[in-house]
PDB file of C-alpha atoms and ligand atoms in Angstrom:
ATOM      1  CA  MET A  97       0.000   0.000   0.000  1.00  0.00           C
ATOM      2  CA  THR A  98       1.357   3.476  -0.789  1.00  0.00           C
ATOM      3  CA  HIS A  99       0.754   6.390   1.585  1.00  0.00           C
ATOM      4  CA  THR A 100       0.732  10.136   1.158  1.00  0.00           C
ATOM      5  CA  SER A 101       4.060  11.864   1.824  1.00  0.00           C
ATOM      6  CA  SER A 102       3.561  14.959   4.027  1.00  0.00           C
ATOM      7  CA  THR A 103       6.142  16.947   2.074  1.00  0.00           C
ATOM      8  CA  ASP A 104       4.663  15.966  -1.300  1.00  0.00           C
ATOM      9  CA  GLN A 105       0.911  16.129  -0.649  1.00  0.00           C
ATOM     10  CA  ILE A 106      -1.322  17.287   2.200  1.00  0.00           C
ATOM     11  CA  PRO A 107      -2.709  14.299   4.105  1.00  0.00           C
ATOM     12  CA  ALA A 108      -6.191  14.353   5.687  1.00  0.00           C
ATOM     13  CA  SER A 109      -6.213  15.066   9.457  1.00  0.00           C
ATOM     14  CA  PRO A 110      -9.078  13.227  11.175  1.00  0.00           C
ATOM     15  CA  GLY A 111      -9.834  13.933  14.896  1.00  0.00           C
ATOM     16  CA  ILE A 112      -8.272  10.667  16.024  1.00  0.00           C
ATOM     17  CA  PRO A 113      -4.696  10.162  14.793  1.00  0.00           C
ATOM     18  CA  ARG A 114      -4.409   7.296  12.298  1.00  0.00           C
ATOM     19  CA  HIS A 115      -0.832   6.613  13.348  1.00  0.00           C
ATOM     20  CA  VAL A 116       0.562   7.162  16.852  1.00  0.00           C
ATOM     21  CA  ALA A 117       4.299   6.718  17.533  1.00  0.00           C
ATOM     22  CA  ILE A 118       5.556   6.548  21.125  1.00  0.00           C
ATOM     23  CA  ILE A 119       8.916   6.785  22.891  1.00  0.00           C
ATOM     24  CA  MET A 120       8.274   4.885  26.119  1.00  0.00           C
ATOM     25  CA  ASP A 121      10.602   6.702  28.515  1.00  0.00           C
ATOM     26  CA  GLY A 122      10.868   6.842  32.305  1.00  0.00           C
ATOM     27  CA  ASN A 123      10.809   3.160  33.282  1.00  0.00           C
ATOM     28  CA  GLY A 124      14.054   3.465  35.246  1.00  0.00           C
ATOM     29  CA  ARG A 125      12.991   6.620  37.094  1.00  0.00           C
ATOM     30  CA  TRP A 126       9.578   5.111  37.877  1.00  0.00           C
ATOM     31  CA  ALA A 127      11.378   2.203  39.550  1.00  0.00           C
ATOM     32  CA  SER A 128      14.009   4.339  41.317  1.00  0.00           C
ATOM     33  CA  ALA A 129      11.274   6.522  42.830  1.00  0.00           C
ATOM     34  CA  ARG A 130       9.934   3.322  44.425  1.00  0.00           C
ATOM     35  CA  HIS A 131      13.379   2.071  45.521  1.00  0.00           C
ATOM     36  CA  MET A 132      13.064  -0.770  43.038  1.00  0.00           C
ATOM     37  CA  PRO A 133      15.673  -1.937  40.500  1.00  0.00           C
ATOM     38  CA  ARG A 134      15.427  -0.333  37.033  1.00  0.00           C
ATOM     39  CA  VAL A 135      14.394  -3.641  35.513  1.00  0.00           C
ATOM     40  CA  ALA A 136      11.213  -3.587  37.624  1.00  0.00           C
ATOM     41  CA  GLY A 137      10.276  -0.440  35.724  1.00  0.00           C
ATOM     42  CA  HIS A 138      10.691  -2.238  32.404  1.00  0.00           C
ATOM     43  CA  SER A 139       8.509  -5.127  33.632  1.00  0.00           C
ATOM     44  CA  LYS A 140       5.835  -2.640  34.683  1.00  0.00           C
ATOM     45  CA  GLY A 141       6.321  -0.982  31.307  1.00  0.00           C
ATOM     46  CA  VAL A 142       5.022  -4.123  29.632  1.00  0.00           C
ATOM     47  CA  ASP A 143       1.679  -3.643  31.479  1.00  0.00           C
ATOM     48  CA  ALA A 144       1.578  -0.089  30.109  1.00  0.00           C
ATOM     49  CA  VAL A 145       2.212  -1.440  26.591  1.00  0.00           C
ATOM     50  CA  ARG A 146      -0.764  -3.797  26.991  1.00  0.00           C
ATOM     51  CA  ALA A 147      -3.030  -0.991  28.300  1.00  0.00           C
ATOM     52  CA  THR A 148      -1.957   1.422  25.558  1.00  0.00           C
ATOM     53  CA  VAL A 149      -2.427  -1.121  22.770  1.00  0.00           C
ATOM     54  CA  GLN A 150      -5.965  -1.817  24.008  1.00  0.00           C
ATOM     55  CA  ALA A 151      -6.755   1.911  24.380  1.00  0.00           C
ATOM     56  CA  CYS A 152      -5.566   2.570  20.823  1.00  0.00           C
ATOM     57  CA  VAL A 153      -7.680  -0.292  19.450  1.00  0.00           C
ATOM     58  CA  ASP A 154     -10.700   1.083  21.383  1.00  0.00           C
ATOM     59  CA  GLN A 155     -10.129   4.583  19.967  1.00  0.00           C
ATOM     60  CA  GLY A 156      -9.820   3.367  16.381  1.00  0.00           C
ATOM     61  CA  VAL A 157      -6.108   4.089  15.885  1.00  0.00           C
ATOM     62  CA  GLU A 158      -4.908   2.206  12.781  1.00  0.00           C
ATOM     63  CA  PHE A 159      -1.153   2.160  13.446  1.00  0.00           C
ATOM     64  CA  LEU A 160       0.647   2.209  16.806  1.00  0.00           C
ATOM     65  CA  THR A 161       4.450   2.277  16.736  1.00  0.00           C
ATOM     66  CA  LEU A 162       6.500   1.761  19.892  1.00  0.00           C
ATOM     67  CA  PHE A 163      10.213   2.466  20.319  1.00  0.00           C
ATOM     68  CA  ALA A 164      11.248  -0.539  22.430  1.00  0.00           C
ATOM     69  CA  PHE A 165      15.008  -0.614  21.883  1.00  0.00           C
ATOM     70  CA  SER A 166      17.150   1.903  20.029  1.00  0.00           C
ATOM     71  CA  SER A 167      20.417   1.301  18.170  1.00  0.00           C
ATOM     72  CA  GLU A 168      22.050   3.171  21.067  1.00  0.00           C
ATOM     73  CA  ASN A 169      20.452   1.118  23.882  1.00  0.00           C
ATOM     74  CA  TRP A 170      23.239  -1.494  23.541  1.00  0.00           C
ATOM     75  CA  ARG A 171      25.309   1.032  25.517  1.00  0.00           C
ATOM     76  CA  ARG A 172      23.313   0.144  28.657  1.00  0.00           C
ATOM     77  CA  PRO A 173      24.656  -2.267  31.306  1.00  0.00           C
ATOM     78  CA  ALA A 174      24.704  -5.853  29.964  1.00  0.00           C
ATOM     79  CA  ASP A 175      22.196  -7.152  32.528  1.00  0.00           C
ATOM     80  CA  GLU A 176      19.669  -4.464  31.597  1.00  0.00           C
ATOM     81  CA  VAL A 177      20.070  -5.213  27.864  1.00  0.00           C
ATOM     82  CA  SER A 178      19.610  -8.900  28.573  1.00  0.00           C
ATOM     83  CA  LEU A 179      16.460  -8.220  30.641  1.00  0.00           C
ATOM     84  CA  LEU A 180      15.014  -6.089  27.829  1.00  0.00           C
ATOM     85  CA  MET A 181      15.660  -8.931  25.359  1.00  0.00           C
ATOM     86  CA  ARG A 182      13.976 -11.412  27.697  1.00  0.00           C
ATOM     87  CA  LEU A 183      10.977  -9.097  28.091  1.00  0.00           C
ATOM     88  CA  PHE A 184      10.734  -8.824  24.324  1.00  0.00           C
ATOM     89  CA  ILE A 185      10.743 -12.622  24.003  1.00  0.00           C
ATOM     90  CA  MET A 186       8.149 -12.900  26.779  1.00  0.00           C
ATOM     91  CA  VAL A 187       5.845 -10.342  25.128  1.00  0.00           C
ATOM     92  CA  LEU A 188       6.044 -12.206  21.821  1.00  0.00           C
ATOM     93  CA  GLU A 189       5.475 -15.598  23.441  1.00  0.00           C
ATOM     94  CA  ARG A 190       2.596 -14.510  25.672  1.00  0.00           C
ATOM     95  CA  GLU A 191       0.771 -11.813  23.751  1.00  0.00           C
ATOM     96  CA  VAL A 192       0.611 -12.990  20.160  1.00  0.00           C
ATOM     97  CA  THR A 193      -2.428 -15.227  20.771  1.00  0.00           C
ATOM     98  CA  GLN A 194      -4.276 -12.239  22.267  1.00  0.00           C
ATOM     99  CA  MET A 195      -3.139 -10.059  19.344  1.00  0.00           C
ATOM    100  CA  ARG A 196      -4.653 -12.566  16.942  1.00  0.00           C
ATOM    101  CA  ALA A 197      -7.939 -12.480  18.880  1.00  0.00           C
ATOM    102  CA  ASN A 198      -7.936  -8.657  18.853  1.00  0.00           C
ATOM    103  CA  GLY A 199      -7.216  -8.311  15.133  1.00  0.00           C
ATOM    104  CA  ILE A 200      -3.747  -6.827  15.679  1.00  0.00           C
ATOM    105  CA  ARG A 201      -1.083  -7.203  13.004  1.00  0.00           C
ATOM    106  CA  LEU A 202       2.408  -7.202  14.527  1.00  0.00           C
ATOM    107  CA  ARG A 203       5.437  -5.799  12.729  1.00  0.00           C
ATOM    108  CA  VAL A 204       8.974  -5.573  14.102  1.00  0.00           C
ATOM    109  CA  VAL A 205      11.287  -3.086  12.409  1.00  0.00           C
ATOM    110  CA  GLY A 206      14.969  -2.423  12.984  1.00  0.00           C
ATOM    111  CA  ASP A 207      18.266  -4.225  12.479  1.00  0.00           C
ATOM    112  CA  THR A 208      17.144  -7.584  13.859  1.00  0.00           C
ATOM    113  CA  SER A 209      20.305  -9.250  12.483  1.00  0.00           C
ATOM    114  CA  ALA A 210      21.961  -8.301  15.806  1.00  0.00           C
ATOM    115  CA  PHE A 211      19.484 -10.439  17.801  1.00  0.00           C
ATOM    116  CA  GLU A 212      20.049 -14.053  18.788  1.00  0.00           C
ATOM    117  CA  PRO A 213      18.609 -16.593  16.313  1.00  0.00           C
ATOM    118  CA  ALA A 214      15.848 -17.763  18.700  1.00  0.00           C
ATOM    119  CA  LEU A 215      14.496 -14.201  19.015  1.00  0.00           C
ATOM    120  CA  ARG A 216      14.711 -13.663  15.255  1.00  0.00           C
ATOM    121  CA  LYS A 217      12.733 -16.857  14.678  1.00  0.00           C
ATOM    122  CA  LEU A 218      10.121 -15.786  17.220  1.00  0.00           C
ATOM    123  CA  ILE A 219       9.819 -12.381  15.520  1.00  0.00           C
ATOM    124  CA  ASP A 220       9.298 -14.032  12.113  1.00  0.00           C
ATOM    125  CA  GLU A 221       6.701 -16.445  13.503  1.00  0.00           C
ATOM    126  CA  SER A 222       4.831 -13.718  15.393  1.00  0.00           C
ATOM    127  CA  GLN A 223       4.654 -11.527  12.294  1.00  0.00           C
ATOM    128  CA  ALA A 224       3.462 -14.459  10.176  1.00  0.00           C
ATOM    129  CA  ARG A 225       0.799 -15.490  12.715  1.00  0.00           C
ATOM    130  CA  THR A 226      -0.718 -11.997  12.777  1.00  0.00           C
ATOM    131  CA  ALA A 227      -0.143 -11.023   9.130  1.00  0.00           C
ATOM    132  CA  SER A 228      -3.781 -11.264   8.046  1.00  0.00           C
ATOM    133  CA  ASN A 229      -5.128  -9.057  10.878  1.00  0.00           C
ATOM    134  CA  HIS A 230      -6.522  -5.657   9.909  1.00  0.00           C
ATOM    135  CA  LYS A 231      -7.850  -3.802  12.945  1.00  0.00           C
ATOM    136  CA  MET A 232      -4.583  -2.176  14.003  1.00  0.00           C
ATOM    137  CA  THR A 233      -0.918  -2.574  13.075  1.00  0.00           C
ATOM    138  CA  LEU A 234       1.352  -2.628  16.127  1.00  0.00           C
ATOM    139  CA  THR A 235       4.952  -1.957  15.174  1.00  0.00           C
ATOM    140  CA  ILE A 236       7.752  -2.591  17.634  1.00  0.00           C
ATOM    141  CA  CYS A 237      10.951  -0.717  16.743  1.00  0.00           C
ATOM    142  CA  ALA A 238      13.777  -2.904  18.013  1.00  0.00           C
ATOM    143  CA  ASN A 239      17.452  -2.104  17.442  1.00  0.00           C
ATOM    144  CA  TYR A 240      16.030   0.738  15.379  1.00  0.00           C
ATOM    145  CA  GLY A 241      17.521   4.146  14.688  1.00  0.00           C
ATOM    146  CA  GLY A 242      16.243   6.819  12.315  1.00  0.00           C
ATOM    147  CA  ARG A 243      19.670   7.280  10.748  1.00  0.00           C
ATOM    148  CA  TRP A 244      20.127   3.514  10.361  1.00  0.00           C
ATOM    149  CA  ASP A 245      16.774   3.461   8.557  1.00  0.00           C
ATOM    150  CA  VAL A 246      17.648   6.196   6.042  1.00  0.00           C
ATOM    151  CA  LEU A 247      21.014   4.542   5.336  1.00  0.00           C
ATOM    152  CA  GLN A 248      19.639   1.008   4.928  1.00  0.00           C
ATOM    153  CA  ALA A 249      16.906   2.356   2.652  1.00  0.00           C
ATOM    154  CA  THR A 250      19.463   4.236   0.556  1.00  0.00           C
ATOM    155  CA  ARG A 251      21.604   1.110   0.185  1.00  0.00           C
ATOM    156  CA  ALA A 252      18.587  -1.023  -0.744  1.00  0.00           C
ATOM    157  CA  MET A 253      17.376   1.582  -3.237  1.00  0.00           C
ATOM    158  CA  LEU A 254      20.769   1.783  -4.954  1.00  0.00           C
ATOM    159  CA  ASP A 255      21.043  -2.034  -5.061  1.00  0.00           C
ATOM    160  CA  ALA A 256      17.689  -2.169  -6.829  1.00  0.00           C
ATOM    161  CA  ARG A 257      18.199   0.947  -8.944  1.00  0.00           C
ATOM    162  CA  PRO A 258      21.937   1.342  -9.819  1.00  0.00           C
ATOM    163  CA  ASP A 259      20.931   4.031 -12.334  1.00  0.00           C
ATOM    164  CA  LEU A 260      20.187   6.326  -9.365  1.00  0.00           C
ATOM    165  CA  ALA A 261      23.850   6.195  -8.287  1.00  0.00           C
ATOM    166  CA  GLU A 262      24.909   8.085 -11.393  1.00  0.00           C
ATOM    167  CA  ALA A 263      25.948  11.715 -10.916  1.00  0.00           C
ATOM    168  CA  GLY A 264      22.990  14.065 -11.278  1.00  0.00           C
ATOM    169  CA  ALA A 265      20.386  11.268 -11.111  1.00  0.00           C
ATOM    170  CA  PRO A 266      17.026  12.858 -10.174  1.00  0.00           C
ATOM    171  CA  ILE A 267      16.369  10.959  -6.926  1.00  0.00           C
ATOM    172  CA  THR A 268      12.927  11.690  -5.457  1.00  0.00           C
ATOM    173  CA  GLU A 269      11.266  10.905  -2.120  1.00  0.00           C
ATOM    174  CA  ALA A 270       9.115   8.391  -3.941  1.00  0.00           C
ATOM    175  CA  ASP A 271      12.248   6.488  -5.035  1.00  0.00           C
ATOM    176  CA  LEU A 272      13.458   6.081  -1.441  1.00  0.00           C
ATOM    177  CA  ALA A 273      10.135   5.678   0.407  1.00  0.00           C
ATOM    178  CA  PRO A 274       9.470   2.004  -0.490  1.00  0.00           C
ATOM    179  CA  TYR A 275      12.750   0.965   1.162  1.00  0.00           C
ATOM    180  CA  LEU A 276      12.189   2.690   4.515  1.00  0.00           C
ATOM    181  CA  ALA A 277      11.411   0.324   7.385  1.00  0.00           C
ATOM    182  CA  MET A 278       7.929   1.811   7.931  1.00  0.00           C
ATOM    183  CA  SER A 279       6.915   1.907   4.243  1.00  0.00           C
ATOM    184  CA  PHE A 280       3.778  -0.089   5.078  1.00  0.00           C
ATOM    185  CA  ALA A 281       2.374   2.720   7.265  1.00  0.00           C
ATOM    186  CA  PRO A 282       1.328   6.349   6.769  1.00  0.00           C
ATOM    187  CA  GLU A 283       3.573   8.905   8.483  1.00  0.00           C
ATOM    188  CA  PRO A 284       2.751   9.287  12.193  1.00  0.00           C
ATOM    189  CA  ASP A 285       0.118  11.941  12.966  1.00  0.00           C
ATOM    190  CA  LEU A 286       1.025  12.073  16.643  1.00  0.00           C
ATOM    191  CA  PHE A 287       4.334  11.433  18.409  1.00  0.00           C
ATOM    192  CA  ILE A 288       4.234  10.943  22.173  1.00  0.00           C
ATOM    193  CA  ARG A 289       7.230  10.873  24.490  1.00  0.00           C
ATOM    194  CA  THR A 290       6.737  10.072  28.164  1.00  0.00           C
ATOM    195  CA  GLY A 291       9.217  10.702  30.973  1.00  0.00           C
ATOM    196  CA  GLY A 292       9.642  14.471  30.687  1.00  0.00           C
ATOM    197  CA  GLU A 293      12.445  14.657  28.112  1.00  0.00           C
ATOM    198  CA  GLN A 294      11.761  16.649  24.953  1.00  0.00           C
ATOM    199  CA  ARG A 295      13.777  15.054  22.171  1.00  0.00           C
ATOM    200  CA  ILE A 296      13.415  12.626  19.266  1.00  0.00           C
ATOM    201  CA  SER A 297      16.401  10.394  20.201  1.00  0.00           C
ATOM    202  CA  ASN A 298      17.000   9.046  16.663  1.00  0.00           C
ATOM    203  CA  PHE A 299      13.433   7.674  16.364  1.00  0.00           C
ATOM    204  CA  LEU A 300      11.582   7.983  13.029  1.00  0.00           C
ATOM    205  CA  LEU A 301      13.613  10.907  11.662  1.00  0.00           C
ATOM    206  CA  TRP A 302      12.277  10.795   8.097  1.00  0.00           C
ATOM    207  CA  GLN A 303       8.692   9.973   8.987  1.00  0.00           C
ATOM    208  CA  LEU A 304       8.219  12.634  11.714  1.00  0.00           C
ATOM    209  CA  ALA A 305       8.595  15.541   9.236  1.00  0.00           C
ATOM    210  CA  TYR A 306       5.075  16.929   9.903  1.00  0.00           C
ATOM    211  CA  THR A 307       4.038  14.870  12.929  1.00  0.00           C
ATOM    212  CA  GLU A 308       2.504  16.668  15.912  1.00  0.00           C
ATOM    213  CA  LEU A 309       4.779  16.287  18.958  1.00  0.00           C
ATOM    214  CA  TYR A 310       3.416  15.688  22.468  1.00  0.00           C
ATOM    215  CA  PHE A 311       5.562  15.415  25.586  1.00  0.00           C
ATOM    216  CA  THR A 312       4.333  14.381  29.014  1.00  0.00           C
ATOM    217  CA  ASP A 313       6.072  14.150  32.384  1.00  0.00           C
ATOM    218  CA  ALA A 314       4.231  10.885  33.127  1.00  0.00           C
ATOM    219  CA  PHE A 315       6.607   7.938  33.347  1.00  0.00           C
ATOM    220  CA  TRP A 316       5.896   5.135  30.876  1.00  0.00           C
ATOM    221  CA  PRO A 317       4.685   2.607  33.519  1.00  0.00           C
ATOM    222  CA  ASP A 318       1.927   5.128  34.431  1.00  0.00           C
ATOM    223  CA  PHE A 319       0.805   5.542  30.806  1.00  0.00           C
ATOM    224  CA  GLY A 320      -2.488   4.049  29.585  1.00  0.00           C
ATOM    225  CA  ALA A 321      -6.013   5.032  28.463  1.00  0.00           C
ATOM    226  CA  VAL A 322      -6.210   8.186  30.632  1.00  0.00           C
ATOM    227  CA  GLU A 323      -2.842   9.588  29.529  1.00  0.00           C
ATOM    228  CA  LEU A 324      -3.589   8.653  25.908  1.00  0.00           C
ATOM    229  CA  ASP A 325      -6.839  10.656  26.110  1.00  0.00           C
ATOM    230  CA  LYS A 326      -4.866  13.698  27.301  1.00  0.00           C
ATOM    231  CA  ALA A 327      -2.520  13.356  24.319  1.00  0.00           C
ATOM    232  CA  PHE A 328      -5.480  13.022  21.935  1.00  0.00           C
ATOM    233  CA  ASP A 329      -7.151  16.102  23.494  1.00  0.00           C
ATOM    234  CA  SER A 330      -3.969  18.062  22.776  1.00  0.00           C
ATOM    235  CA  TYR A 331      -3.772  16.653  19.228  1.00  0.00           C
ATOM    236  CA  ARG A 332      -7.410  17.504  18.449  1.00  0.00           C
ATOM    237  CA  VAL A 333      -6.855  21.256  18.903  1.00  0.00           C
ATOM    238  CA  ARG A 334      -3.654  21.431  16.854  1.00  0.00           C
ATOM    239  CA  GLU A 335      -3.813  23.201  13.523  1.00  0.00           C
ATOM    240  CA  ARG A 336      -1.932  21.007  11.061  1.00  0.00           C
ATOM    241  CA  ARG A 337      -0.767  23.385   8.366  1.00  0.00           C
ATOM    242  CA  PHE A 338       1.802  21.259   6.502  1.00  0.00           C
ATOM    243  CA  GLY A 339       3.593  24.455   5.450  1.00  0.00           C
ATOM    244  CA  ARG A 340       0.443  26.425   4.557  1.00  0.00           C
ATOM    245  CA  THR A 341      -0.924  29.547   6.253  1.00  0.00           C
ATOM    246  CA  SER A 342      -3.762  29.468   8.785  1.00  0.00           C
ATOM    247  CA  ALA A 343      -6.127  31.086   6.248  1.00  0.00           C
ATOM    248  CA  GLN A 344      -5.399  28.346   3.722  1.00  0.00           C
ATOM    249  CA  VAL A 345      -6.101  25.654   6.301  1.00  0.00           C
ATOM    250  CA  ALA A 346      -9.597  27.095   6.799  1.00  0.00           C
ATOM    251  CA  VAL A 347     -10.592  26.147   3.225  1.00  0.00           C
ATOM    252  CA  PRO A 348     -10.932  22.514   2.066  1.00  0.00           C
ATOM    253  CA  ILE A 349      -7.760  20.636   1.177  1.00  0.00           C
ATOM    254  CA  ILE A 350      -6.694  20.965  -2.434  1.00  0.00           C
ATOM    255  CA  THR A 351      -4.067  18.415  -3.337  1.00  0.00           C
ATOM    256  CA  PRO A 352      -1.536  19.852  -5.786  1.00  0.00           C
ATOM    257  CA  GLU A 353      -1.245  18.080  -9.129  1.00  0.00           C
ATOM    258  CA  HIS A 354       2.191  16.904 -10.205  1.00  0.00           C
TER     259      HIS A 354
HETATM  260  C1  LIG B  68      13.031   3.791  28.461  1.00  0.00           C
HETATM  261  O1  LIG B  68      13.050   3.940  29.862  1.00  0.00           O
HETATM  262  C2  LIG B  68      12.529   2.487  28.080  1.00  0.00           C
HETATM  263  C3  LIG B  68      13.235   1.534  27.415  1.00  0.00           C
HETATM  264  C4  LIG B  68      14.617   1.716  26.956  1.00  0.00           C
HETATM  265  C5  LIG B  68      12.669   0.212  27.104  1.00  0.00           C
HETATM  266  C6  LIG B  68      11.185   0.156  26.827  1.00  0.00           C
HETATM  267  C7  LIG B  68      10.746  -1.239  27.040  1.00  0.00           C
HETATM  268  C8  LIG B  68       9.564  -1.621  27.557  1.00  0.00           C
HETATM  269  C9  LIG B  68       8.478  -0.689  27.890  1.00  0.00           C
HETATM  270  C10 LIG B  68       9.311  -3.059  27.849  1.00  0.00           C
HETATM  271  C11 LIG B  68       9.341  -3.939  26.657  1.00  0.00           C
HETATM  272  C12 LIG B  68       8.321  -3.605  25.655  1.00  0.00           C
HETATM  273  C13 LIG B  68       8.095  -4.291  24.525  1.00  0.00           C
HETATM  274  C14 LIG B  68       7.093  -3.795  23.554  1.00  0.00           C
HETATM  275  C15 LIG B  68       8.808  -5.516  24.201  1.00  0.00           C
HETATM  276  P1  LIG B  68      14.420   4.277  30.588  1.00  0.00           P
HETATM  277  O2  LIG B  68      15.010   3.000  31.071  1.00  0.00           O
HETATM  278  O3  LIG B  68      15.298   5.062  29.681  1.00  0.00           O
HETATM  279  O4  LIG B  68      13.919   5.144  31.799  1.00  0.00           O
HETATM  280  P2  LIG B  68      14.739   6.313  32.529  1.00  0.00           P
HETATM  281  O5  LIG B  68      14.905   7.424  31.519  1.00  0.00           O
HETATM  282  O6  LIG B  68      13.833   6.699  33.649  1.00  0.00           O
HETATM  283  O7  LIG B  68      16.034   5.728  32.976  1.00  0.00           O
END
């Protein structure tokens, strides 16, 4: 399926975001505030994932994308990395049956070649078992980085289209877009980051071009239906101009012809 590019055409902006992308931050601080080990925060974070997935399905969100493990998270202490991997395996083993029942299609994007073979196999099986579901696509970004994505897409594009490597070749967005890891989804309408920090941290750099950004101090383990509603309330009153003026936004969308 091809989707509108926000820099090429003006996408429709319904009241509920079609695609929500979340950086789940604050697990460690949630745990520290309770004198618990950081890993307890990650375990509790899995409950928040479950609650948020359900809330998004209930609200009619079509795509939910979660940043579970960044290319840079390998820098964490080895025991924390290993716990995060085990949690990932546990989520896939335990939740896929429920995802099938709820009509959720699971996708995992990122450089999964760095994962152990058993996890890679589980990822492949989980994606295959949910491939025909249509209610909502849940994407887990694992060993993902926005810069990695643009580079891997560029390499894949040039492998497929060596003519584009020639000097002066007229490369367009549309040439690159099919090779980006999230090519199956529209660009996110709403980006949420929990945990009080206000940065993108190498998440979906290409895809966030015109996404509305929402930051909350709530730690990820405290996130769920109530916090999601607050984010949606904020989103609903945003004026999405996609480069136009306010006066232009007031008249119906006219998609430019190319
Ligand atoms: C950021 O909190 C969170 C992570 C790096 C991992 C997120 C993982 C989960 C919520 C559990 C696994 C989920 C899935 C979908 C498999 P932080 O540790 O950076 O918190 P801090 O900033 O308070 O230290």
